[in-house]
C-alpha positions in Angstrom: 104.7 79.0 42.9 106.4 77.6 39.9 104.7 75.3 37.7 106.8 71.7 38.8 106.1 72.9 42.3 102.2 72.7 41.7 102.4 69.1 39.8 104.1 68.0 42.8 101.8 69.4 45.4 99.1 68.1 43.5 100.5 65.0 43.4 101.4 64.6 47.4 97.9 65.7 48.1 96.4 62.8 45.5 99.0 60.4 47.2 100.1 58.8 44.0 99.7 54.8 45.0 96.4 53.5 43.5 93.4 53.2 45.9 90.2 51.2 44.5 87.1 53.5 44.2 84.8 54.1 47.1 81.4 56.0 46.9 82.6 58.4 49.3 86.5 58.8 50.7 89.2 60.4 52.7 88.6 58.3 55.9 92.2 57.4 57.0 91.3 56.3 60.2 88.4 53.2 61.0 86.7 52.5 64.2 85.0 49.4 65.3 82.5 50.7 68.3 80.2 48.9 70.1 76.4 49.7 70.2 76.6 51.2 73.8 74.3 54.2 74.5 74.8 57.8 76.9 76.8 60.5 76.1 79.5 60.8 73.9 81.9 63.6 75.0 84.7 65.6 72.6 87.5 63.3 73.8 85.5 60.1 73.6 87.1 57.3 71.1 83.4 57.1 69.8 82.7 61.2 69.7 84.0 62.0 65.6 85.2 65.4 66.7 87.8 64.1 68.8 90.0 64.3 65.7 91.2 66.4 62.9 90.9 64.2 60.4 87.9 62.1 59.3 87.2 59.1 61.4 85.0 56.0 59.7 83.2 54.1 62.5 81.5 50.2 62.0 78.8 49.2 64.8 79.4 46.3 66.5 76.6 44.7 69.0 77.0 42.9 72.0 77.1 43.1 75.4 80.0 44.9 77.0 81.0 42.1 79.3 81.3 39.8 76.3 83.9 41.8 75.1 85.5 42.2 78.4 86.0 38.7 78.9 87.4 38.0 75.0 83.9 35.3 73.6 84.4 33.5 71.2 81.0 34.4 70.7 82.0 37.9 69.4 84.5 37.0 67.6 83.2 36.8 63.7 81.3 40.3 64.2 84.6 42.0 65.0 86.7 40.5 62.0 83.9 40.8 59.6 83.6 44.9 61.1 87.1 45.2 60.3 87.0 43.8 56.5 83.9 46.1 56.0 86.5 49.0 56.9 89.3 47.7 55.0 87.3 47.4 52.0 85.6 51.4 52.5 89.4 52.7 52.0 90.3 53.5 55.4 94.2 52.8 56.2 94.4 51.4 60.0 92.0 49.9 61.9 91.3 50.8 66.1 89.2 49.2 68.3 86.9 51.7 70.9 87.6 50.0 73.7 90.8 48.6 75.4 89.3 45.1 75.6 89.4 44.4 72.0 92.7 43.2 73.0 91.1 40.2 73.3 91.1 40.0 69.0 94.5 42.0 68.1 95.9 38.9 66.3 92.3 37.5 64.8 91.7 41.2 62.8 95.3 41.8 62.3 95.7 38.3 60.5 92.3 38.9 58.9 93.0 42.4 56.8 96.3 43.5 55.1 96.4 47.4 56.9 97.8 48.0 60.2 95.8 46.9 63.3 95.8 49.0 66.7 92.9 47.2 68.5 93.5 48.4 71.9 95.1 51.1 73.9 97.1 48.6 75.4 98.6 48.1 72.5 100.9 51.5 73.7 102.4 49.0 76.7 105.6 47.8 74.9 106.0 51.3 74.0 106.0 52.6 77.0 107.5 50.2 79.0 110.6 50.6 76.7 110.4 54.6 77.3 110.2 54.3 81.0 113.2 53.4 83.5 112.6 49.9 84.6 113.0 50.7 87.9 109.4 52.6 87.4 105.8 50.8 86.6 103.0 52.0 84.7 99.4 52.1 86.2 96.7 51.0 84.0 93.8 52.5 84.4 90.6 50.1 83.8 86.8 50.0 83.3 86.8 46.4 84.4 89.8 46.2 86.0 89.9 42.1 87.0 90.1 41.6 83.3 93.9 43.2 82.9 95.6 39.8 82.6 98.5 38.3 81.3 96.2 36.5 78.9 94.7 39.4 77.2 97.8 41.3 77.8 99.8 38.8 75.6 97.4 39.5 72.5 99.1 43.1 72.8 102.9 41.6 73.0 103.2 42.1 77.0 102.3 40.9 80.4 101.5 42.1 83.7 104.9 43.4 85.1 105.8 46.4 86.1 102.3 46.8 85.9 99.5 48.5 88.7 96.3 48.1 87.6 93.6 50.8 89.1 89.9 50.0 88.7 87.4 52.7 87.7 84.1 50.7 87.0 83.0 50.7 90.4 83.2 54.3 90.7 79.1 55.9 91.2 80.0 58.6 89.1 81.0 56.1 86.1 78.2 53.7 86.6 76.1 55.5 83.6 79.4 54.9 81.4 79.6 51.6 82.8 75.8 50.5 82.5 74.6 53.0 79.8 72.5 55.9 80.8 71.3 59.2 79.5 73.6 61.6 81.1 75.9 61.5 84.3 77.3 64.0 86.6 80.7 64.3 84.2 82.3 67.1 86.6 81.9 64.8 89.6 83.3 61.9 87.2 86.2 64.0 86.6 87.1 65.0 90.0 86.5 61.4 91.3 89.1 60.0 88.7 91.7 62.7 89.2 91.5 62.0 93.2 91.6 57.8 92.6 94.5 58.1 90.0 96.7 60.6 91.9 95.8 59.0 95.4 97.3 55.8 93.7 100.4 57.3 92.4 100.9 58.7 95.3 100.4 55.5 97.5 102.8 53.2 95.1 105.4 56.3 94.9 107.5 54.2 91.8 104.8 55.3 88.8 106.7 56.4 85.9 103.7 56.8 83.6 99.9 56.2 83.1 97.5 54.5 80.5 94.0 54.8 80.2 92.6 51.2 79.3 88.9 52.6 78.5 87.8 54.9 75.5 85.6 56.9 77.5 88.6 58.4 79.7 90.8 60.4 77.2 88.7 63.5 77.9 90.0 63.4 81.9 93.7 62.6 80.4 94.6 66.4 80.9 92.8 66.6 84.4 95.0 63.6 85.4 98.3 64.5 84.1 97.6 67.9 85.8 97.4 66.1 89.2 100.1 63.7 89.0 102.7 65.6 86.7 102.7 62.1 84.6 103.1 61.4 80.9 99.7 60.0 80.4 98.6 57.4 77.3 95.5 56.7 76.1 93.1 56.1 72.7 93.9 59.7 71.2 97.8 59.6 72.0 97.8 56.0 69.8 95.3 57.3 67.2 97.1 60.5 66.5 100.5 58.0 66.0 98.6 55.9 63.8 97.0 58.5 61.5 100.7 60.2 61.1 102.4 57.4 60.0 99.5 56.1 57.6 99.3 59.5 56.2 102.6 61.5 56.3 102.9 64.8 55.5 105.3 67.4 53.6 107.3 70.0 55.5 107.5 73.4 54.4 109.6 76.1 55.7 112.9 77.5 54.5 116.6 77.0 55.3 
């Protein structure tokens, strides 16, 4: 390697634009999670080995149905969890949990780095990649709460969309309500039978999104079943961190 050829891979790998000074660094990615306790699987928004790259988290508390329903209440903890990230360095902001919705535009209008609060934030996306003849079944925790109200936060509404509720499955109940474990092979089958049974009964789904940040680790288990492209937290936080942090190609010609 010639000696330009270092200075330049020295610089990509500083990223030349000025960054203020942090006691610690490198977190390109920040997460606003609420205090909810049980188990935290590789997958999980909340679980820091889901990802690659380093992951900066802010606590938030509350109860879950608070956020569920978009309080006002709630409100100044989630835009003041955001500034704390913005001003530790990190370079987009996600919310853990796919009713954050509720606060897209107070936390985008409230920092100056790109703001993903929700994975339904993927729903323009996707209803511009699938054939409108098709619809897209959500996938919810708290599945009365998918409205066009909340859905509007996100740029979109309710059509073309199914919406499949989850929370009142047993085997999700110690996700739901917090608990110290749960039966997570029986959560897994349940959800793979419930989703695919649904596709099959509606027989015009085109793709699926998973509302809640505790499903991506069933995504694969799903799309096995139903042969679907499936959306969720991880596929939105993997888009995020690669255009906030680009990369250089090498190879040869």
């Amino acid at each position: 390697m010639n000696e330009k050829s270092v200075i330049e891979t020295r610089e990509e790998l500083l990223d030349v634009h000025l960054v203020s000074p942090h006691y610690t660094a490198g977190f390109a990615i920040g997460i606003i999670a609420v205090h909810l306790v049980y188990p935290k699987l590789p997958g999980n928004v909340a679980n820091a080995t889901t990802y690659p790259f380093p992951v900066l988290y802010r606590e938030v508390f509350f109860e879950i149905e608070q956020l569920f329903n978009g309080s006002d209440e709630i409100r100044k903890q989630i835009v003041d969890a955001a500034k704390y990230l913005e001003e530790q360095g990190v370079r987009a902001i996600v919310g853990a949990c796919g009713y954050f919705a509720h606060f897209q535009e107070d936390v985008r209008e409230a920092v100056d780095i790109p703001v993903f609060m929700s994975s339904l934030c993927q729903l323009p996306l996707i209803k511009t990649a699938v054939s409108a003849k098709k619809r897209i079944l959500v996938v919810a925790a708290s599945g009365d709460n998918i409205d066009d109200k909340v859905l509007a936060k996100v740029g979109t509404d309710t059509s073309r969309l199914v919406v499949q509720d989850i929370g009142h499955l047993d085997s999700f109940a110690g996700i739901r309500y917090g608990s110290n474990g749960f039966d997570n092979r029986r959560l897994t089958e349940e959800l793979t039978e419930v989703i695919s049974k649904r596709v099959s009964e509606e027989g015009d789904i085109g793709a699926v999104l998973l509302e809640c940040s505790d499903l991506p680790p069933y995504a694969k288990s799903i799309q096995a079943a139903t042969g679907l492209p499936v959306y969720d937290f991880n596929t939105m936080i993997d888009l995020i961190y690669h255009s906030v942090v680009q990369k250089t190609y090498l190879g040869y010609l």
